[in-house]
Coordinates of C-alpha atoms and ligand atoms in Angstrom, one line a residue:
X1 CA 13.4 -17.4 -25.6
X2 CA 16.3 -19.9 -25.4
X3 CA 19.7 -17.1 -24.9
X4 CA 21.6 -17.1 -28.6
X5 CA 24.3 -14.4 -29.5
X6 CA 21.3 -12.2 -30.7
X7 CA 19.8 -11.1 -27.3
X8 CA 22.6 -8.4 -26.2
X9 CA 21.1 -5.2 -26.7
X10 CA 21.2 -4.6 -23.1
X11 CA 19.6 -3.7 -19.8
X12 CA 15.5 -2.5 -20.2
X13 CA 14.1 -0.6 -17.0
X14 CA 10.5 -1.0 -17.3
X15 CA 9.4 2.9 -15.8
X16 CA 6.3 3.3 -13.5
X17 CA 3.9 5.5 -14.6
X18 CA 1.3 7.3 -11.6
X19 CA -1.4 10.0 -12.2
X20 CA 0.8 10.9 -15.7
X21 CA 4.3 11.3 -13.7
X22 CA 7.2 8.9 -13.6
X23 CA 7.0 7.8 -10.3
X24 CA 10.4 7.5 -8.2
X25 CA 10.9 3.5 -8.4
X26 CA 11.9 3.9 -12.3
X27 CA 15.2 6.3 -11.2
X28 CA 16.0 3.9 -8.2
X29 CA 16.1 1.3 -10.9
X30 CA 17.7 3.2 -13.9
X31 CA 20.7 3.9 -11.0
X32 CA 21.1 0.3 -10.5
X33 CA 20.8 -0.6 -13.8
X34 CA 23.6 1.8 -14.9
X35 CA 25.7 0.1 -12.3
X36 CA 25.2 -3.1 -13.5
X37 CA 25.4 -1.8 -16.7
X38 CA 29.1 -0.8 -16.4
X39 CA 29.7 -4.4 -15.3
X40 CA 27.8 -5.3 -18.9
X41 CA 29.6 -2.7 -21.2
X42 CA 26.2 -2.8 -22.0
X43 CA 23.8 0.3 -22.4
X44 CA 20.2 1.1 -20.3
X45 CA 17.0 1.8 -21.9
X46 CA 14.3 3.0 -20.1
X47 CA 10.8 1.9 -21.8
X48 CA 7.2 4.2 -20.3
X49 CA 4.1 2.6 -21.4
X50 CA 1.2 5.1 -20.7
X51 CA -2.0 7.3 -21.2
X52 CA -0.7 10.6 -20.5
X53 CA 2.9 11.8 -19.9
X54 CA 3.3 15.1 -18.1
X55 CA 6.9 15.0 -17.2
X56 CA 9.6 15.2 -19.7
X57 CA 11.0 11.4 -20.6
X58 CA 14.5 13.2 -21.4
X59 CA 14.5 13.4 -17.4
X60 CA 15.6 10.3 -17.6
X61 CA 18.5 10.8 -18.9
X62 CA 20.2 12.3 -16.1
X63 CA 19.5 9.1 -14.0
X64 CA 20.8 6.5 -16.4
X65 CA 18.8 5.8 -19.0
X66 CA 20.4 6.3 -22.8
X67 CA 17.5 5.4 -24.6
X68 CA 13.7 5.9 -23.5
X69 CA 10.7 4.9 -25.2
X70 CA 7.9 6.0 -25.0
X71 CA 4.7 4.1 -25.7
X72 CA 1.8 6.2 -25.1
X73 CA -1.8 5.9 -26.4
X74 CA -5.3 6.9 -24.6
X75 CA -6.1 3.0 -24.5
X76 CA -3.7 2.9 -21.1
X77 CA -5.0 5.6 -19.4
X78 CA -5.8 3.2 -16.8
X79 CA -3.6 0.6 -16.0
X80 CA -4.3 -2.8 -18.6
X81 CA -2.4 -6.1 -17.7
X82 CA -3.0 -7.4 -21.0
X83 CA -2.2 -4.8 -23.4
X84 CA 0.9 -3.6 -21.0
X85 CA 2.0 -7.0 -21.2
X86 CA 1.7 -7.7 -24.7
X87 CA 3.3 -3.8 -25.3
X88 CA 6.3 -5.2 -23.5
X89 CA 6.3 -8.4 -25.3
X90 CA 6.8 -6.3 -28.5
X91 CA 9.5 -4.1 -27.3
X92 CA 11.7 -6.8 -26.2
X93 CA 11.7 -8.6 -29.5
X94 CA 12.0 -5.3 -31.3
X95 CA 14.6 -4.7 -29.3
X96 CA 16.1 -7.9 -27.7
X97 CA 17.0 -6.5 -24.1
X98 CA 19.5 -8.8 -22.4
X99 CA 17.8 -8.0 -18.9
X100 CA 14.7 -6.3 -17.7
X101 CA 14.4 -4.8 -14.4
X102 CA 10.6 -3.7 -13.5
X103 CA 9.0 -2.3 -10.2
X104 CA 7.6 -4.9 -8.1
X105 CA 4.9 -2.7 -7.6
X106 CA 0.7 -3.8 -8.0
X107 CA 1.0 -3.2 -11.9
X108 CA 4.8 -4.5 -12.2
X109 CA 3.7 -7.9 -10.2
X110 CA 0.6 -7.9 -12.5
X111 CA 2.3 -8.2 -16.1
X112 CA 5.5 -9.1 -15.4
X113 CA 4.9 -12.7 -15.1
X114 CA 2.3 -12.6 -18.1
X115 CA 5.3 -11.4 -19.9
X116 CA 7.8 -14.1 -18.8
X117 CA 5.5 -16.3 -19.5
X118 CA 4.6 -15.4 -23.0
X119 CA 9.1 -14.8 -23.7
X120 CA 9.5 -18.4 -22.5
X121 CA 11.7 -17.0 -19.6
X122 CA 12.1 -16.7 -16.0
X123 CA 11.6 -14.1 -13.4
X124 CA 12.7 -13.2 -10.4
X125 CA 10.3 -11.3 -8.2
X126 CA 11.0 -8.9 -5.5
X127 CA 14.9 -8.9 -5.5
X128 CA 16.5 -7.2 -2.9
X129 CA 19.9 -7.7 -4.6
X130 CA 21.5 -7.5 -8.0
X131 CA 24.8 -7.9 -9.4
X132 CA 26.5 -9.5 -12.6
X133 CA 28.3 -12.7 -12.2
X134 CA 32.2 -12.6 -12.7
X135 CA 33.0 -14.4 -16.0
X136 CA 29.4 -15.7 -17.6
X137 CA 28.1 -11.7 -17.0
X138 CA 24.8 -13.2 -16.1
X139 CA 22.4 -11.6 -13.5
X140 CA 22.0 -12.7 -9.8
X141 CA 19.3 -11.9 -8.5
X142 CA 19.0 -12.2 -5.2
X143 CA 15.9 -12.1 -2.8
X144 CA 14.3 -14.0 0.5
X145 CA 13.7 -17.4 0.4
X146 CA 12.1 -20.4 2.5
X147 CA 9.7 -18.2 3.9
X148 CA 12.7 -15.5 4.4
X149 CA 15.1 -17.8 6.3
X150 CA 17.5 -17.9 3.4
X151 CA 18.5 -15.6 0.5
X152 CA 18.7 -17.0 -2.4
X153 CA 20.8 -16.1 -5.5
X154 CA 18.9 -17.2 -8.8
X155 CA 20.9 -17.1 -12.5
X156 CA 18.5 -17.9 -15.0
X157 CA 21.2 -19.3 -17.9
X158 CA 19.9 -20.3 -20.3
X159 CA 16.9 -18.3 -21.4
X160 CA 16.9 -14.6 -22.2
X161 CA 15.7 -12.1 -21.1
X162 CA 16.8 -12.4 -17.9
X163 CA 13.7 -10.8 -15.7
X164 CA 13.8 -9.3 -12.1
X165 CA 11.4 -6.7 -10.0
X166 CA 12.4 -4.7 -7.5
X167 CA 10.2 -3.5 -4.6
X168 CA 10.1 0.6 -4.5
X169 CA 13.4 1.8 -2.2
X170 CA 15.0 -1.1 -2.7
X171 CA 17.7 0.8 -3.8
X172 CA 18.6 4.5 -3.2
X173 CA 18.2 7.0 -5.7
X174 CA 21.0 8.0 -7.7
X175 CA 22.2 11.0 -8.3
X176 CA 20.5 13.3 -10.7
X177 CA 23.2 14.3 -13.4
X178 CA 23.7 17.6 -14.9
X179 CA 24.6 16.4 -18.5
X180 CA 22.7 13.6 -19.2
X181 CA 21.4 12.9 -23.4
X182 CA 20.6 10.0 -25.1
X183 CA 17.8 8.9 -27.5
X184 CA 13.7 9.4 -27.2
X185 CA 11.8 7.0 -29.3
X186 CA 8.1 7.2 -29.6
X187 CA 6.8 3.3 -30.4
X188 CA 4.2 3.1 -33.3
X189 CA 2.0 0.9 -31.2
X190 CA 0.7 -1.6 -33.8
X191 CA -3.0 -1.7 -32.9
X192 CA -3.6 -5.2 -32.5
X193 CA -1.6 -4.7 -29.3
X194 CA -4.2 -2.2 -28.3
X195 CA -7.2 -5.1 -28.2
X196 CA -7.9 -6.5 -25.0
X197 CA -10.7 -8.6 -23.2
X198 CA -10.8 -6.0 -20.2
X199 CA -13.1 -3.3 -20.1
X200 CA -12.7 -0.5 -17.8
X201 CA -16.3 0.9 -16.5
X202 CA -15.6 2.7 -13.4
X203 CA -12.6 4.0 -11.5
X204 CA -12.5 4.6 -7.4
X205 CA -9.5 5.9 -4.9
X206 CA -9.1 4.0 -1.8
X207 CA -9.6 5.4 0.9
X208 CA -6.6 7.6 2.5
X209 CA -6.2 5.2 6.0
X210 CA -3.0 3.6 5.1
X211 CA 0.8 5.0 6.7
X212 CA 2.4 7.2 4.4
X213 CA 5.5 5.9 6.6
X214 CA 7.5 5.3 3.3
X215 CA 7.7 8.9 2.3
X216 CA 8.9 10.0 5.6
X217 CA 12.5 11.0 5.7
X218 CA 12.8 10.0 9.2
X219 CA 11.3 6.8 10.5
X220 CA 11.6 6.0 14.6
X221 CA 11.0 2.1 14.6
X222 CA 9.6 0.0 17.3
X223 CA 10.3 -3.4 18.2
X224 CA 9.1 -6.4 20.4
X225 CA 11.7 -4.5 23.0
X226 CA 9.3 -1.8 23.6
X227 CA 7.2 -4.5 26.1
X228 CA 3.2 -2.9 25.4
X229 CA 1.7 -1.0 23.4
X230 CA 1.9 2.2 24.8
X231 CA 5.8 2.5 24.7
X232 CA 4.7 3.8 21.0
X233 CA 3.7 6.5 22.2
X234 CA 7.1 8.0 23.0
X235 CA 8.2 7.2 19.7
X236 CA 5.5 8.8 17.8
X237 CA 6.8 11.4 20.1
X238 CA 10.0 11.6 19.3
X239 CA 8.9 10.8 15.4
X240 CA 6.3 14.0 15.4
X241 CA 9.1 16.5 16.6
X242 CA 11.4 15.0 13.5
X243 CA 8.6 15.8 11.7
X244 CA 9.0 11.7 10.7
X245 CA 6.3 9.0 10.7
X246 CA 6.4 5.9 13.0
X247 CA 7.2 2.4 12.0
X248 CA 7.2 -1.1 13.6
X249 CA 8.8 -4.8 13.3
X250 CA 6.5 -7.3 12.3
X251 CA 6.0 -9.0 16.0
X252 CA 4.3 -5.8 17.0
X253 CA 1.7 -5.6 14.4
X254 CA 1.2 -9.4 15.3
X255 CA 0.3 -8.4 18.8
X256 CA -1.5 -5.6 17.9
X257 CA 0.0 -2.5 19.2
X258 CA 0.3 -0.7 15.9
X259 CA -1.6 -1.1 12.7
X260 CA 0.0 -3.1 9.5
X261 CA 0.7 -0.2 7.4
X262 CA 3.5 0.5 9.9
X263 CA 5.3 -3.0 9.6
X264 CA 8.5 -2.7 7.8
X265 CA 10.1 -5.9 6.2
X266 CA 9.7 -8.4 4.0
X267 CA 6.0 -8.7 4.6
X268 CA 5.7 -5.2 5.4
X269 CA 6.9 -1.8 3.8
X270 CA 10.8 -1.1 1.9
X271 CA 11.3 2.2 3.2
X272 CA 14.9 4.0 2.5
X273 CA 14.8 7.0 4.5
X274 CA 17.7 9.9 5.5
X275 CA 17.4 8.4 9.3
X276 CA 15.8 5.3 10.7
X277 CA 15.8 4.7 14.3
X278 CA 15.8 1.1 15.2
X279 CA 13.9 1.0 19.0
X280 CA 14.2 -2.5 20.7
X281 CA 14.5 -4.4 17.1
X282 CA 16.8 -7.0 16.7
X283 CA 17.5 -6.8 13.2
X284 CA 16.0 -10.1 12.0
X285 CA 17.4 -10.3 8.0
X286 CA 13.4 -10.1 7.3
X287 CA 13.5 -6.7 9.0
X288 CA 17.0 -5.5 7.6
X289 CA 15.2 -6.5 3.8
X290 CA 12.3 -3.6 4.2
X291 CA 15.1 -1.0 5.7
X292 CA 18.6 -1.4 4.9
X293 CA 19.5 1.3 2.5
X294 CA 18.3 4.0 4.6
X295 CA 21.5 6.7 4.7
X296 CA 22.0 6.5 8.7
X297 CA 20.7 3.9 10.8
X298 CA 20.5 4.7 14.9
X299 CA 20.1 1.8 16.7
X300 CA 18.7 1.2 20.7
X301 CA 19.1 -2.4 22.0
X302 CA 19.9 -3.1 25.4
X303 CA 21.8 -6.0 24.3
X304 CA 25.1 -5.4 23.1
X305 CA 25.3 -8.6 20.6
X306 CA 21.9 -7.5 18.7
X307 CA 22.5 -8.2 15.1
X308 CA 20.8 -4.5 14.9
X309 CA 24.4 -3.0 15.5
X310 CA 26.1 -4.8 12.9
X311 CA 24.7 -2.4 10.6
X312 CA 23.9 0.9 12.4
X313 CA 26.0 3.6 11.6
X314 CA 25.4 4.7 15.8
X315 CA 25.3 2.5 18.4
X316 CA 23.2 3.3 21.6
X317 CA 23.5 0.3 23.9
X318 CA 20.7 0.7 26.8
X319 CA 17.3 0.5 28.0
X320 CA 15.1 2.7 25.6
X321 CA 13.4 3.6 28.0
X322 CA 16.7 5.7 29.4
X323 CA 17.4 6.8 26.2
X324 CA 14.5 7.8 24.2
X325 CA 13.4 10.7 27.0
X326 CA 16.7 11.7 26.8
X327 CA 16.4 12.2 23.4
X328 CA 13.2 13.8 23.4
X329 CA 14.1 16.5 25.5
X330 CA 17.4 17.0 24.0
X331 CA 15.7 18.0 20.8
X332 CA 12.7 19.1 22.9
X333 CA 15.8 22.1 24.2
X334 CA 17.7 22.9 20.5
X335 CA 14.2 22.7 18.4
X336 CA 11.8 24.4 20.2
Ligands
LIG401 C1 8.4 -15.0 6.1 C2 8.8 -14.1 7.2 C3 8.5 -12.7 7.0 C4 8.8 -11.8 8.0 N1 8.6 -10.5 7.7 C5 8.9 -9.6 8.7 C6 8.8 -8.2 8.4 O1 8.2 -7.8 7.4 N2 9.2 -7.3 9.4 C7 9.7 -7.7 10.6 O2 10.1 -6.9 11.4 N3 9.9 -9.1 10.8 C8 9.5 -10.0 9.9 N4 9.6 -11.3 10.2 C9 10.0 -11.7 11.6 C10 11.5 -11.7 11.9 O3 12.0 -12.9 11.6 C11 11.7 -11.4 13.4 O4 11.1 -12.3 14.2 C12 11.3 -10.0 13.8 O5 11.8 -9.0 12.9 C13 11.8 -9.7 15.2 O6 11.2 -8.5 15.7 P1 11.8 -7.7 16.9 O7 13.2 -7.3 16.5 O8 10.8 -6.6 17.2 O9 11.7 -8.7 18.1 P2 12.9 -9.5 18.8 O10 13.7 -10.3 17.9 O11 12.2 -10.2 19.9 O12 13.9 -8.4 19.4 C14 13.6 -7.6 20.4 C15 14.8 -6.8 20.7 O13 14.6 -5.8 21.7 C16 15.7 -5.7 22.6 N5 15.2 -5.2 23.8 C17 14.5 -5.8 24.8 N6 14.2 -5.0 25.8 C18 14.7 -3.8 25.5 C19 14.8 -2.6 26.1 N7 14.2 -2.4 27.3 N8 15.5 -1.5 25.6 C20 16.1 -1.7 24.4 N9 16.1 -2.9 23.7 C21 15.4 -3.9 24.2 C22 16.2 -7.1 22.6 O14 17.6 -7.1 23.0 C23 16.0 -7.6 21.2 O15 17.1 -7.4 20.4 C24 9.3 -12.3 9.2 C25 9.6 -13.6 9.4 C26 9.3 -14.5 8.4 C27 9.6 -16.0 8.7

């Protein structure tokens, strides 16, 4: 849609539904869109399209959103590109959101651009920054580029709405607020929404074999510093007695010594956890993008010009294979 004075009714989260809860990615993106929000004087409405809902929407509320709706019909009890797509496309010109953030997530990458396309706008996938431009108050959205050698800060001017998504911990969770209110609408779905050319005939859970490294709150990290494979083994050591999960820069998974579902990055896992130890990583920018908002960052780089310390909140500048025993056994002696 060509951007006229008409499309200012502010910033749309697009929530992610899983198994009938809201799943985390829709706070992390309700916090960042209040931010940019206050930057707008604009207001944040948080839209759930779903079968079943078993949490309460007015949750929401205490994580930014003013307004939810909530579209909700047995037709998308499984996840349908088409009809989610063409529910969105409804909403925003019932509503004429400004900007819509969505999870970059497998349904958010699958109808998002659908969307853009049928809104005559653009999108920005997989942003790992956002902010509102001083002056014009349009969106930057920022995110790797040239196979992840630049970033890149897009502005789409002249078409509204302005559309990004935002891999899961991206950005931290906000902080839940005591008094939040606002508005709950529940959207008449007009049923020639509901008609679609997919038909769902079966439904089957993958196997359990990936990492479950992004729920961990502690992460120990190895890099192409750790020499061989079995240097893991001290960090999944060292992980195991933090109760935390093990995860690995993208040159180790390349040679093998740990599996893919480990690889944080930009081609691997966002993970935001309480503590993330960085074992002989550089800190590549393509790293940094799948693990910069975790709270505290301990870094272990023997060389004291890594562009790993830039950003670590503690510094340990030595061989990790002085430190991490040291480690180990220190927390080996006040655990245990
Ligand atoms: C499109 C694209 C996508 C990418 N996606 C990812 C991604 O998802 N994840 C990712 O990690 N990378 C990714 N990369 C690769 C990235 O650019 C870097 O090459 C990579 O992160 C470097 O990994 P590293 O830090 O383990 O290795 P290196 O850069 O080789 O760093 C090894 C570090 O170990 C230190 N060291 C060596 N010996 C010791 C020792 N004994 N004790 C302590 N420290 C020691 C060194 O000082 C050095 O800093 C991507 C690249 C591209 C182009």
């Amino acid at each position: 849609m060509l951007r006229d004075k008409s499309c200012v009714d502010g910033i749309l989260v697009c929530g992610e539904i899983r198994q009938n809860k809201i799943h985390s990615v829709t706070k992390e993106l309700l916090g960042k869109a209040r931010e940019i929000a206050g930057k707008m004087a604009t207001r944040v409405t948080c839209l759930l399209i779903c079968g079943q809902l078993d949490d309460m929407p007015e949750e929401l509320f205490c994580f930014g959103a003013e307004r939810v709706i909530v579209a909700s019909h047995d037709k998308l009890e499984y996840f349908n590109q088409e009809i989610t797509a063409k529910i969105l496309s409804y909403v925003v010109e019932k509503y004429l959101p400004e900007v819509i953030l969505a999870p970059a997530t497998t349904s958010g990458r699958t109808y998002l651009p659908s969307v853009a396309a049928m809104l005559h706008t653009g999108l920005t996938a997989d942003c790992t920054s956002l902010d509102i431009e001083d002056g014009s108050g349009l969106l930057l959205q920022t995110r790797p580029a040239i196979g992840g050698n630049v970033m890149a800060t897009i502005k789409t001017p002249n078409h509204v709405p302005q559309m990004a998504t935002v891999r899961p911990k991206t950005f931290r969770m906000p902080e839940k607020h005591v008094d939040g209110n606002g508005e709950i609408i529940f959207l008449d779905i007009p049923p020639s929404l509901l008609e679609s050319r997919i038909e769902v005939i079966g439904k089957e859970y993958a196997s359990e074999t990936v990492s479950n490294v992004q729920d961990k709150d502690v992460i120990v990290s190895g890099g192409k510093g750790l020499r061989k494979a079995e240097n893991f083994n001290m960090l999944h050591e060292l992980a195991e007695l933090l109760g935390g999960g093990v995860g690995a820069s993208r040159p180790t998974v390349e040679a093998k010594w740990i599996g893919y579902p480990h690889q944080i990055g930009l081609s691997g896992r966002v993970v935001s956890p309480k503590c993330y130890f960085a074992i002989g990583i550089s800190g590549a920018i393509q790293h940094l993008a799948g693990m910069q908002t975790a709270q505290k960052i301990i870094a272990i780089n023997k060389d004291p010009e890594a562009p790993i310390f830039q950003i670590a909140d503690v510094a340990l500048c030595g061989d990790f294979k002085d430190i991490v025993p040291v480690l180990i056994n220190r927390i080996r002696r006040e655990v245990i």
